[in-house]
Amino acid sequence: MTNILVVYTSTLGNTHKMAEAVADGARSLTSTTVLLREATAATIEEVRNCDALLLGTPLRHRSADARVKQFIENTIEVLWLTDDLVGKVGGVFSVGGGYGNAGAGVEIAQLGLLAAMAGAGMILVPLPKTTPGAGVAGSHWGAHGRSGGPNMEPVGITDEMLQCAYHHGANVARVAVALQGKNLMAQGNQAPSSELIALFSETQTA
């Protein structure tokens, strides 16, 4: 089985709905097992053992939520040091409103998440415009649910946005299934010393 891990955080419940849709899409493949985790509850072992990671966040001033940033620092960065994420599959999704009809910084926030995955050597899955629902929830980089109107009034998540999230989860899962067990990345660069890894790990609990 291919292990898919969906990590997210949510304040008003909208990102939770997107995360559930992403997870349902990943489960649509019979060869996957899917674990849905809140960012503060996800463990480093769960991330180390997954074949694909889907990371979701509400937008906070054109950036990711602090709880997701903490997950990146405490988990993805540690696994970056030990190369445990090299060759795994990654994808992102987000939710947010914002004043006016612009994107409220969604591309900046999603690219920040993808940058952490790229630094860790993960294979990134974008969101092509062919994806069902991309007309309202596509940002090229991942599914995005616009939960607020132009005057920042709450409008929630639509079924079409959830449809896009579902298919994004399925896309990531399909790539993970196709790549499972394949060692595609070159190896041989000098790794950080065990002393540096231990020191870095200690700072996460200090």
mmCIF file of C-alpha atoms in Angstrom:
data_model
loop_
_atom_site.group_PDB
_atom_site.id
_atom_site.type_symbol
_atom_site.label_atom_id
_atom_site.label_comp_id
_atom_site.label_asym_id
_atom_site.label_seq_id
_atom_site.Cartn_x
_atom_site.Cartn_y
_atom_site.Cartn_z
ATOM 1 C CA MET A 1 0.000 0.000 0.000
ATOM 2 C CA THR A 2 1.038 3.605 -0.638
ATOM 3 C CA ASN A 3 0.908 5.759 2.499
ATOM 4 C CA ILE A 4 -0.537 9.249 2.053
ATOM 5 C CA LEU A 5 -0.284 11.732 4.927
ATOM 6 C CA VAL A 6 -2.487 14.856 4.978
ATOM 7 C CA VAL A 7 -1.305 17.478 7.488
ATOM 8 C CA TYR A 8 -3.282 20.677 8.041
ATOM 9 C CA THR A 9 -4.527 23.147 10.598
ATOM 10 C CA SER A 10 -7.863 24.952 10.735
ATOM 11 C CA THR A 11 -9.454 27.743 12.761
ATOM 12 C CA LEU A 12 -12.963 28.210 11.358
ATOM 13 C CA GLY A 13 -13.335 24.712 9.929
ATOM 14 C CA ASN A 14 -12.892 25.562 6.249
ATOM 15 C CA THR A 15 -9.371 24.167 5.936
ATOM 16 C CA HIS A 16 -10.557 21.050 7.742
ATOM 17 C CA LYS A 17 -13.214 20.589 5.041
ATOM 18 C CA MET A 18 -10.578 21.013 2.320
ATOM 19 C CA ALA A 19 -8.299 18.540 4.106
ATOM 20 C CA GLU A 20 -11.076 15.957 4.283
ATOM 21 C CA ALA A 21 -11.759 16.406 0.554
ATOM 22 C CA VAL A 22 -8.049 16.013 -0.231
ATOM 23 C CA ALA A 23 -7.942 12.860 1.887
ATOM 24 C CA ASP A 24 -11.060 11.464 0.181
ATOM 25 C CA GLY A 25 -9.414 12.033 -3.198
ATOM 26 C CA ALA A 26 -6.296 10.177 -2.090
ATOM 27 C CA ARG A 27 -8.480 7.339 -0.784
ATOM 28 C CA SER A 28 -10.151 7.005 -4.189
ATOM 29 C CA LEU A 29 -7.185 4.845 -5.194
ATOM 30 C CA THR A 30 -7.619 1.353 -3.821
ATOM 31 C CA SER A 31 -3.872 0.949 -3.298
ATOM 32 C CA THR A 32 -3.546 3.800 -0.772
ATOM 33 C CA THR A 33 -3.876 4.217 2.952
ATOM 34 C CA VAL A 34 -4.565 7.795 4.071
ATOM 35 C CA LEU A 35 -3.840 9.403 7.429
ATOM 36 C CA LEU A 36 -5.343 12.817 8.259
ATOM 37 C CA ARG A 37 -3.467 14.745 10.955
ATOM 38 C CA GLU A 38 -3.736 18.201 12.527
ATOM 39 C CA ALA A 39 -0.336 19.915 12.261
ATOM 40 C CA THR A 40 0.244 19.997 16.022
ATOM 41 C CA ALA A 41 -0.516 16.252 16.298
ATOM 42 C CA ALA A 42 1.499 14.921 13.326
ATOM 43 C CA THR A 43 4.622 13.052 14.388
ATOM 44 C CA ILE A 44 8.013 12.934 12.753
ATOM 45 C CA GLU A 45 7.670 9.151 12.352
ATOM 46 C CA GLU A 46 4.399 9.557 10.456
ATOM 47 C CA VAL A 47 6.104 11.940 8.054
ATOM 48 C CA ARG A 48 9.188 9.736 7.747
ATOM 49 C CA ASN A 49 7.047 6.705 6.899
ATOM 50 C CA CYS A 50 4.701 8.324 4.370
ATOM 51 C CA ASP A 51 5.103 8.051 0.606
ATOM 52 C CA ALA A 52 3.358 11.383 -0.036
ATOM 53 C CA LEU A 53 2.671 14.452 2.095
ATOM 54 C CA LEU A 54 -0.154 16.898 1.432
ATOM 55 C CA LEU A 55 0.203 20.046 3.519
ATOM 56 C CA GLY A 56 -2.679 22.491 4.004
ATOM 57 C CA THR A 57 -3.008 25.844 5.725
ATOM 58 C CA PRO A 58 -5.275 28.837 6.266
ATOM 59 C CA LEU A 59 -3.741 32.080 4.978
ATOM 60 C CA ARG A 60 -2.305 34.407 7.604
ATOM 61 C CA HIS A 61 -1.176 37.753 6.189
ATOM 62 C CA ARG A 62 -0.028 36.193 2.898
ATOM 63 C CA SER A 63 1.716 33.351 4.691
ATOM 64 C CA ALA A 64 1.031 29.983 6.293
ATOM 65 C CA ASP A 65 -0.532 29.570 9.712
ATOM 66 C CA ALA A 66 1.971 29.557 12.591
ATOM 67 C CA ARG A 67 1.059 25.966 13.468
ATOM 68 C CA VAL A 68 1.982 24.820 9.965
ATOM 69 C CA LYS A 69 5.217 26.807 10.092
ATOM 70 C CA GLN A 70 6.062 25.091 13.372
ATOM 71 C CA PHE A 71 5.416 21.721 11.742
ATOM 72 C CA ILE A 72 7.831 22.657 8.948
ATOM 73 C CA GLU A 73 10.530 23.757 11.399
ATOM 74 C CA ASN A 74 10.138 20.869 13.824
ATOM 75 C CA THR A 75 9.561 18.076 11.339
ATOM 76 C CA ILE A 76 10.363 18.818 7.697
ATOM 77 C CA GLU A 77 13.594 20.651 8.525
ATOM 78 C CA VAL A 78 14.790 17.821 10.776
ATOM 79 C CA LEU A 79 14.048 15.243 8.065
ATOM 80 C CA TRP A 80 15.783 17.516 5.543
ATOM 81 C CA LEU A 81 18.980 17.079 7.554
ATOM 82 C CA THR A 82 18.738 13.288 7.406
ATOM 83 C CA ASP A 83 17.494 13.117 3.783
ATOM 84 C CA ASP A 84 14.462 11.051 4.812
ATOM 85 C CA LEU A 85 12.117 12.976 2.502
ATOM 86 C CA VAL A 86 14.189 12.744 -0.678
ATOM 87 C CA GLY A 87 12.065 11.288 -3.473
ATOM 88 C CA LYS A 88 8.780 11.398 -1.573
ATOM 89 C CA VAL A 89 5.831 13.161 -3.231
ATOM 90 C CA GLY A 90 4.466 16.488 -2.001
ATOM 91 C CA GLY A 91 1.477 18.737 -2.639
ATOM 92 C CA VAL A 92 -0.195 21.703 -0.944
ATOM 93 C CA PHE A 93 -3.611 23.294 -0.456
ATOM 94 C CA SER A 94 -4.910 26.367 1.322
ATOM 95 C CA VAL A 95 -7.936 28.406 2.374
ATOM 96 C CA GLY A 96 -8.314 32.159 2.805
ATOM 97 C CA GLY A 97 -10.181 35.323 1.953
ATOM 98 C CA GLY A 98 -8.717 38.795 1.824
ATOM 99 C CA TYR A 99 -9.890 42.281 0.982
ATOM 100 C CA GLY A 100 -10.759 42.873 -2.681
ATOM 101 C CA ASN A 101 -10.866 40.302 -5.446
ATOM 102 C CA ALA A 102 -7.152 39.485 -5.619
ATOM 103 C CA GLY A 103 -5.637 36.266 -4.366
ATOM 104 C CA ALA A 104 -4.902 37.453 -0.814
ATOM 105 C CA GLY A 105 -1.340 36.130 -1.066
ATOM 106 C CA VAL A 106 -2.306 32.543 -1.831
ATOM 107 C CA GLU A 107 0.565 32.012 -4.271
ATOM 108 C CA ILE A 108 3.124 33.352 -1.801
ATOM 109 C CA ALA A 109 1.810 31.104 0.959
ATOM 110 C CA GLN A 110 1.625 27.981 -1.202
ATOM 111 C CA LEU A 111 5.067 28.579 -2.698
ATOM 112 C CA GLY A 112 6.442 28.878 0.824
ATOM 113 C CA LEU A 113 5.117 25.418 1.652
ATOM 114 C CA LEU A 114 6.391 23.997 -1.626
ATOM 115 C CA ALA A 115 9.814 25.569 -1.048
ATOM 116 C CA ALA A 116 10.163 23.644 2.209
ATOM 117 C CA MET A 117 9.261 20.431 0.386
ATOM 118 C CA ALA A 118 11.626 21.183 -2.500
ATOM 119 C CA GLY A 119 14.462 21.860 -0.086
ATOM 120 C CA ALA A 120 13.846 18.440 1.432
ATOM 121 C CA GLY A 121 14.163 16.816 -1.993
ATOM 122 C CA MET A 122 10.503 15.979 -2.497
ATOM 123 C CA ILE A 123 8.828 15.567 -5.899
ATOM 124 C CA LEU A 124 6.182 18.285 -6.180
ATOM 125 C CA VAL A 125 2.755 17.875 -7.766
ATOM 126 C CA PRO A 126 1.137 21.111 -9.070
ATOM 127 C CA LEU A 127 -2.518 21.697 -9.893
ATOM 128 C CA PRO A 128 -3.052 21.850 -13.676
ATOM 129 C CA LYS A 129 -6.032 23.773 -15.051
ATOM 130 C CA THR A 130 -7.434 20.478 -16.346
ATOM 131 C CA THR A 131 -8.341 19.589 -12.743
ATOM 132 C CA PRO A 132 -12.132 19.597 -12.121
ATOM 133 C CA GLY A 133 -12.977 22.620 -9.993
ATOM 134 C CA ALA A 134 -9.785 24.483 -10.905
ATOM 135 C CA GLY A 135 -11.846 27.301 -12.389
ATOM 136 C CA VAL A 136 -12.709 28.454 -8.866
ATOM 137 C CA ALA A 137 -10.073 26.766 -6.709
ATOM 138 C CA GLY A 138 -6.980 26.424 -8.878
ATOM 139 C CA SER A 139 -3.811 28.392 -8.155
ATOM 140 C CA HIS A 140 -1.382 26.348 -10.328
ATOM 141 C CA TRP A 141 0.467 25.283 -7.169
ATOM 142 C CA GLY A 142 -2.382 23.606 -5.306
ATOM 143 C CA ALA A 143 -6.085 23.734 -4.489
ATOM 144 C CA HIS A 144 -7.225 26.944 -2.797
ATOM 145 C CA GLY A 145 -10.624 27.641 -1.275
ATOM 146 C CA ARG A 146 -11.535 31.311 -1.169
ATOM 147 C CA SER A 147 -13.598 31.472 2.013
ATOM 148 C CA GLY A 148 -14.190 35.234 2.097
ATOM 149 C CA GLY A 149 -15.875 37.765 -0.171
ATOM 150 C CA PRO A 150 -14.353 41.011 -1.494
ATOM 151 C CA ASN A 151 -15.217 42.838 1.732
ATOM 152 C CA MET A 152 -13.807 40.012 3.871
ATOM 153 C CA GLU A 153 -17.270 38.694 4.648
ATOM 154 C CA PRO A 154 -17.250 34.951 5.425
ATOM 155 C CA VAL A 155 -18.757 32.922 2.587
ATOM 156 C CA GLY A 156 -17.390 29.453 3.350
ATOM 157 C CA ILE A 157 -16.197 26.718 1.023
ATOM 158 C CA THR A 158 -18.228 25.691 -2.022
ATOM 159 C CA ASP A 159 -18.758 22.192 -3.377
ATOM 160 C CA GLU A 160 -16.743 23.117 -6.468
ATOM 161 C CA MET A 161 -13.778 24.094 -4.309
ATOM 162 C CA LEU A 162 -14.043 20.791 -2.462
ATOM 163 C CA GLN A 163 -14.206 19.002 -5.815
ATOM 164 C CA CYS A 164 -10.905 20.601 -6.792
ATOM 165 C CA ALA A 165 -9.346 19.577 -3.476
ATOM 166 C CA TYR A 166 -10.597 16.012 -3.991
ATOM 167 C CA HIS A 167 -8.989 15.722 -7.410
ATOM 168 C CA HIS A 168 -5.768 17.336 -6.192
ATOM 169 C CA GLY A 169 -5.533 14.689 -3.493
ATOM 170 C CA ALA A 170 -6.166 11.993 -6.104
ATOM 171 C CA ASN A 171 -3.485 13.472 -8.396
ATOM 172 C CA VAL A 172 -0.869 13.443 -5.641
ATOM 173 C CA ALA A 173 -1.828 9.895 -4.672
ATOM 174 C CA ARG A 174 -1.541 8.667 -8.278
ATOM 175 C CA VAL A 175 1.968 10.089 -8.564
ATOM 176 C CA ALA A 176 2.935 8.527 -5.245
ATOM 177 C CA VAL A 177 1.612 5.120 -6.316
ATOM 178 C CA ALA A 178 3.509 5.325 -9.606
ATOM 179 C CA LEU A 179 6.774 6.271 -7.894
ATOM 180 C CA GLN A 180 6.625 4.025 -4.833
ATOM 181 C CA GLY A 181 9.766 1.950 -4.480
ATOM 182 C CA LYS A 182 11.622 3.843 -7.190
ATOM 183 C CA ASN A 183 14.886 5.541 -6.233
ATOM 184 C CA LEU A 184 15.023 8.362 -8.783
ATOM 185 C CA MET A 185 17.315 10.854 -7.089
ATOM 186 C CA ALA A 186 21.108 10.861 -7.310
ATOM 187 C CA GLN A 187 22.927 9.984 -4.092
ATOM 188 C CA GLY A 188 26.430 10.610 -2.803
ATOM 189 C CA ASN A 189 26.629 14.172 -1.473
ATOM 190 C CA GLN A 190 28.207 14.508 1.957
ATOM 191 C CA ALA A 191 25.544 14.477 4.680
ATOM 192 C CA PRO A 192 25.652 16.705 7.782
ATOM 193 C CA SER A 193 27.585 15.251 10.681
ATOM 194 C CA SER A 194 25.759 13.281 13.364
ATOM 195 C CA GLU A 195 26.796 15.998 15.852
ATOM 196 C CA LEU A 196 25.081 18.690 13.775
ATOM 197 C CA ILE A 197 21.952 16.581 13.373
ATOM 198 C CA ALA A 198 21.811 15.994 17.114
ATOM 199 C CA LEU A 199 22.355 19.709 17.842
ATOM 200 C CA PHE A 200 19.647 20.729 15.376
ATOM 201 C CA SER A 201 17.217 18.205 16.842
ATOM 202 C CA GLU A 202 17.856 19.510 20.355
ATOM 203 C CA THR A 203 16.906 23.048 19.303
ATOM 204 C CA GLN A 204 13.430 21.807 18.389
ATOM 205 C CA THR A 205 12.682 21.028 22.044
ATOM 206 C CA ALA A 206 14.667 23.859 23.645
#
